[in-house]
PDB file of C-alpha atoms in Angstrom:
ATOM      1  CA  MET A   2       0.000   0.000   0.000  1.00 45.00           C
ATOM      2  CA  HIS A   3       1.318   3.443  -0.776  1.00 51.00           C
ATOM      3  CA  SER A   4       2.610   4.769   2.553  1.00 60.00           C
ATOM      4  CA  THR A   5       0.393   7.879   2.439  1.00 74.00           C
ATOM      5  CA  LEU A   6      -2.742   5.803   1.865  1.00 58.00           C
ATOM      6  CA  ARG A   7      -1.632   3.315   4.529  1.00 59.00           C
ATOM      7  CA  ASP A   8      -1.111   6.145   7.028  1.00 60.00           C
ATOM      8  CA  ALA A   9      -4.523   7.613   6.207  1.00 54.00           C
ATOM      9  CA  TRP A  10      -6.307   4.316   6.934  1.00 59.00           C
ATOM     10  CA  LYS A  11      -4.214   3.686  10.027  1.00 57.00           C
ATOM     11  CA  ASN A  12      -4.207   7.124  11.628  1.00 60.00           C
ATOM     12  CA  GLN A  13      -6.525   9.601   9.936  1.00 56.00           C
ATOM     13  CA  VAL A  14      -9.764   8.047   8.714  1.00 58.00           C
ATOM     14  CA  LEU A  15     -12.317   8.104  11.523  1.00 56.00           C
ATOM     15  CA  ALA A  16     -14.624   5.138  11.986  1.00 57.00           C
ATOM     16  CA  SER A  17     -17.622   7.498  12.097  1.00 61.00           C
ATOM     17  CA  ASP A  18     -16.731   9.028   8.707  1.00 58.00           C
ATOM     18  CA  TYR A  19     -16.112   5.632   7.144  1.00 60.00           C
ATOM     19  CA  GLU A  20     -19.363   4.265   8.547  1.00 60.00           C
ATOM     20  CA  ALA A  21     -21.400   7.250   7.370  1.00 60.00           C
ATOM     21  CA  HIS A  22     -20.128   6.652   3.847  1.00 54.00           C
ATOM     22  CA  MET A  23     -20.801   2.894   4.007  1.00 58.00           C
ATOM     23  CA  ALA A  24     -24.314   3.444   5.395  1.00 58.00           C
ATOM     24  CA  ALA A  25     -25.139   6.039   2.759  1.00 57.00           C
ATOM     25  CA  ILE A  26     -24.405   3.572  -0.038  1.00 60.00           C
ATOM     26  CA  GLY A  27     -25.812   0.487   1.718  1.00 62.00           C
ATOM     27  CA  GLN A  28     -22.483  -1.285   1.609  1.00 78.00           C
ATOM     28  CA  ALA A  29     -22.372  -2.570   5.208  1.00 81.00           C
ATOM     29  CA  ARG A  30     -25.660  -4.413   4.773  1.00 87.00           C
ATOM     30  CA  ALA A  31     -24.548  -5.790   1.397  1.00 88.00           C
ATOM     31  CA  ASN A  32     -21.246  -6.984   2.888  1.00 88.00           C
ATOM     32  CA  ALA A  33     -23.110  -8.725   5.706  1.00 91.00           C
ATOM     33  CA  GLU A  34     -25.347 -10.489   3.190  1.00 93.00           C
ATOM     34  CA  HIS A  35     -22.333 -11.622   1.158  1.00 92.00           C
ATOM     35  CA  LEU A  36     -20.706 -13.032   4.289  1.00 92.00           C
ATOM     36  CA  ARG A  37     -23.920 -14.707   5.433  1.00 94.00           C
ATOM     37  CA  GLU A  38     -24.360 -16.362   2.030  1.00 95.00           C
ATOM     38  CA  MET A  39     -20.751 -17.530   1.799  1.00 93.00           C
ATOM     39  CA  LEU A  40     -20.744 -19.025   5.300  1.00 94.00           C
ATOM     40  CA  SER A  41     -24.128 -20.657   4.743  1.00 94.00           C
ATOM     41  CA  ARG A  42     -23.091 -22.236   1.451  1.00 96.00           C
ATOM     42  CA  PHE A  43     -19.579 -23.207   2.556  1.00 96.00           C
ATOM     43  CA  PRO A  44     -19.601 -23.501   6.360  1.00 96.00           C
ATOM     44  CA  PRO A  45     -16.254 -24.122   8.038  1.00 97.00           C
ATOM     45  CA  PRO A  46     -16.076 -26.982  10.548  1.00 97.00           C
ATOM     46  CA  VAL A  47     -17.257 -26.165  14.064  1.00 96.00           C
ATOM     47  CA  GLY A  48     -14.413 -24.583  16.034  1.00 95.00           C
ATOM     48  CA  ALA A  49     -12.427 -23.608  12.925  1.00 95.00           C
ATOM     49  CA  MET A  50     -10.819 -20.198  12.692  1.00 94.00           C
ATOM     50  CA  VAL A  51     -12.557 -17.655  10.475  1.00 95.00           C
ATOM     51  CA  TRP A  52     -10.278 -14.688   9.847  1.00 92.00           C
ATOM     52  CA  LEU A  53     -11.703 -11.356   8.669  1.00 92.00           C
ATOM     53  CA  ALA A  54      -8.732  -9.451   7.290  1.00 91.00           C
ATOM     54  CA  GLY A  55      -9.224  -5.694   7.091  1.00 89.00           C
ATOM     55  CA  ALA A  56     -12.376  -5.965   9.192  1.00 91.00           C
ATOM     56  CA  GLY A  57     -12.600  -2.215   9.788  1.00 90.00           C
ATOM     57  CA  PRO A  58     -15.027  -1.032  12.474  1.00 91.00           C
ATOM     58  CA  GLY A  59     -17.219  -4.100  11.946  1.00 91.00           C
ATOM     59  CA  GLN A  60     -20.289  -2.266  10.715  1.00 87.00           C
ATOM     60  CA  MET A  61     -21.473  -5.440   8.981  1.00 89.00           C
ATOM     61  CA  PHE A  62     -21.980  -7.064  12.422  1.00 92.00           C
ATOM     62  CA  GLU A  63     -25.014  -4.826  12.879  1.00 90.00           C
ATOM     63  CA  TYR A  64     -26.686  -6.841  10.120  1.00 91.00           C
ATOM     64  CA  LEU A  65     -25.592 -10.336  11.156  1.00 90.00           C
ATOM     65  CA  PRO A  66     -27.238 -12.429  13.837  1.00 87.00           C
ATOM     66  CA  GLU A  67     -24.751 -13.261  16.563  1.00 80.00           C
ATOM     67  CA  GLU A  68     -25.454 -16.983  16.269  1.00 87.00           C
ATOM     68  CA  LEU A  69     -24.317 -17.013  12.620  1.00 91.00           C
ATOM     69  CA  LEU A  70     -20.654 -16.762  13.652  1.00 91.00           C
ATOM     70  CA  SER A  71     -20.890 -18.580  16.977  1.00 94.00           C
ATOM     71  CA  PRO A  72     -19.722 -22.014  15.722  1.00 96.00           C
ATOM     72  CA  TRP A  73     -16.288 -20.652  14.822  1.00 96.00           C
ATOM     73  CA  ARG A  74     -13.292 -18.895  16.305  1.00 94.00           C
ATOM     74  CA  LEU A  75     -13.611 -15.410  14.871  1.00 94.00           C
ATOM     75  CA  VAL A  76     -10.424 -13.381  14.424  1.00 94.00           C
ATOM     76  CA  CYS A  77     -10.693  -9.852  13.037  1.00 93.00           C
ATOM     77  CA  SER A  78      -7.676  -7.873  11.939  1.00 92.00           C
ATOM     78  CA  ASP A  79      -7.285  -4.335  10.709  1.00 92.00           C
ATOM     79  CA  ILE A  80      -4.551  -1.764  10.313  1.00 90.00           C
ATOM     80  CA  SER A  81      -6.461   0.697  12.530  1.00 90.00           C
ATOM     81  CA  GLU A  82      -6.641   0.206  16.290  1.00 91.00           C
ATOM     82  CA  ARG A  83      -9.437   2.805  16.340  1.00 91.00           C
ATOM     83  CA  PHE A  84     -11.514   0.764  13.902  1.00 90.00           C
ATOM     84  CA  LEU A  85     -10.966  -2.390  15.952  1.00 94.00           C
ATOM     85  CA  GLY A  86     -12.022  -0.531  19.090  1.00 94.00           C
ATOM     86  CA  VAL A  87     -15.408   0.098  17.482  1.00 93.00           C
ATOM     87  CA  LEU A  88     -15.588  -3.485  16.192  1.00 93.00           C
ATOM     88  CA  ARG A  89     -15.078  -4.825  19.732  1.00 94.00           C
ATOM     89  CA  THR A  90     -18.264  -3.067  20.838  1.00 93.00           C
ATOM     90  CA  ARG A  91     -20.231  -4.703  18.016  1.00 91.00           C
ATOM     91  CA  CYS A  92     -18.877  -8.229  18.272  1.00 91.00           C
ATOM     92  CA  ARG A  93     -17.537  -8.930  21.736  1.00 90.00           C
ATOM     93  CA  ARG A  94     -16.582 -12.510  20.916  1.00 90.00           C
ATOM     94  CA  ALA A  95     -14.205 -11.470  18.122  1.00 93.00           C
ATOM     95  CA  GLU A  96     -10.487 -11.685  18.774  1.00 93.00           C
ATOM     96  CA  CYS A  97      -9.075  -8.427  17.389  1.00 94.00           C
ATOM     97  CA  VAL A  98      -5.521  -8.019  16.119  1.00 93.00           C
ATOM     98  CA  VAL A  99      -3.917  -4.849  14.766  1.00 93.00           C
ATOM     99  CA  GLU A 100      -2.343  -5.980  11.537  1.00 89.00           C
ATOM    100  CA  ASP A 101      -1.493  -4.707   8.084  1.00 86.00           C
ATOM    101  CA  LEU A 102      -2.426  -7.483   5.676  1.00 84.00           C
ATOM    102  CA  LEU A 103       0.812  -6.778   3.776  1.00 84.00           C
ATOM    103  CA  GLN A 104       2.874  -6.979   6.990  1.00 81.00           C
ATOM    104  CA  PRO A 105       1.282  -9.927   8.797  1.00 74.00           C
ATOM    105  CA  ALA A 106       1.342 -10.137  12.579  1.00 73.00           C
ATOM    106  CA  LEU A 107      -0.886 -13.196  12.956  1.00 70.00           C
ATOM    107  CA  ALA A 108       0.827 -16.549  12.907  1.00 67.00           C
ATOM    108  CA  GLY A 109      -0.515 -19.896  11.902  1.00 71.00           C
ATOM    109  CA  GLU A 110      -3.177 -21.233   9.650  1.00 77.00           C
ATOM    110  CA  CYS A 111      -6.864 -20.477   9.435  1.00 88.00           C
ATOM    111  CA  HIS A 112      -9.655 -22.455   7.852  1.00 94.00           C
ATOM    112  CA  THR A 113     -11.503 -19.577   6.203  1.00 94.00           C
ATOM    113  CA  ALA A 114     -10.081 -16.196   5.265  1.00 91.00           C
ATOM    114  CA  VAL A 115     -12.493 -13.364   4.479  1.00 91.00           C
ATOM    115  CA  VAL A 116     -11.429 -10.092   2.906  1.00 91.00           C
ATOM    116  CA  VAL A 117     -14.088  -7.489   2.128  1.00 88.00           C
ATOM    117  CA  LEU A 118     -13.313  -4.315   0.177  1.00 83.00           C
ATOM    118  CA  VAL A 119      -9.608  -4.395   1.024  1.00 83.00           C
ATOM    119  CA  LEU A 120      -7.803  -5.609  -2.082  1.00 79.00           C
ATOM    120  CA  GLU A 121      -8.852  -2.474  -4.000  1.00 81.00           C
ATOM    121  CA  HIS A 122      -6.808  -0.352  -1.590  1.00 77.00           C
ATOM    122  CA  ILE A 123      -3.548  -2.297  -1.502  1.00 81.00           C
ATOM    123  CA  ASP A 124      -1.155  -4.081  -3.801  1.00 85.00           C
ATOM    124  CA  TRP A 125      -3.714  -6.833  -4.392  1.00 85.00           C
ATOM    125  CA  ARG A 126      -1.170  -9.404  -5.568  1.00 90.00           C
ATOM    126  CA  ARG A 127       0.745  -9.096  -2.301  1.00 88.00           C
ATOM    127  CA  GLY A 128      -2.553  -9.171  -0.429  1.00 87.00           C
ATOM    128  CA  VAL A 129      -3.568 -12.447  -2.077  1.00 88.00           C
ATOM    129  CA  GLU A 130      -0.119 -13.888  -1.299  1.00 88.00           C
ATOM    130  CA  ALA A 131      -0.512 -12.854   2.352  1.00 85.00           C
ATOM    131  CA  LEU A 132      -3.944 -14.487   2.506  1.00 85.00           C
ATOM    132  CA  ALA A 133      -2.608 -17.673   0.912  1.00 86.00           C
ATOM    133  CA  ALA A 134       0.332 -17.773   3.348  1.00 85.00           C
ATOM    134  CA  ARG A 135      -2.135 -18.611   6.140  1.00 83.00           C
ATOM    135  CA  ARG A 136      -3.008 -21.737   4.148  1.00 88.00           C
ATOM    136  CA  PRO A 137      -6.784 -21.350   4.352  1.00 90.00           C
ATOM    137  CA  LYS A 138      -9.002 -24.086   2.992  1.00 94.00           C
ATOM    138  CA  GLN A 139     -11.212 -21.359   1.543  1.00 94.00           C
ATOM    139  CA  ILE A 140     -10.936 -17.645   0.874  1.00 90.00           C
ATOM    140  CA  PHE A 141     -13.969 -15.391   0.507  1.00 91.00           C
ATOM    141  CA  VAL A 142     -13.272 -12.133  -1.311  1.00 86.00           C
ATOM    142  CA  VAL A 143     -15.621  -9.212  -1.883  1.00 86.00           C
ATOM    143  CA  ILE A 144     -14.346  -6.541  -4.229  1.00 82.00           C
ATOM    144  CA  GLN A 145     -15.978  -3.508  -5.712  1.00 78.00           C
ATOM    145  CA  GLU A 146     -15.208  -2.392  -9.189  1.00 71.00           C
ATOM    146  CA  ASN A 147     -16.248   1.191  -9.636  1.00 66.00           C
ATOM    147  CA  PRO A 148     -17.514   2.205 -13.057  1.00 67.00           C
ATOM    148  CA  GLU A 149     -15.489   4.805 -14.895  1.00 74.00           C
ATOM    149  CA  GLY A 150     -16.420   8.331 -13.943  1.00 65.00           C
TER     150      GLY A 150
END
């Protein structure tokens, strides 16, 4: 990630500003529905680790029933401690780790890696390599391709 953009996400973008934008375009609800569908169609084994990389402030948890994620160990990572602070209030059972996807801090494997609207903001090839390095059995990716103009 370009260092200026990385610094903006880590230190400057406020969760409230990000969430206002996501709410205005309906993206948090859409992301929750994507995650619900993916986990329903391809459920990890009970107790398996589900890793949400670049989880942000967790706005999608407002649209997900708590029991949906309860069978799994949920680990959420993000580059912003402030974002994770907000996420912790929304999903108390989530283990939160400050981590830049391109500079991993988490060790070990996970069963299911989830990355929602992150690859557009980083060197996506390195991001995919970092996801694959955790040796997940499945990777769920949500990307947004903006139309020109």
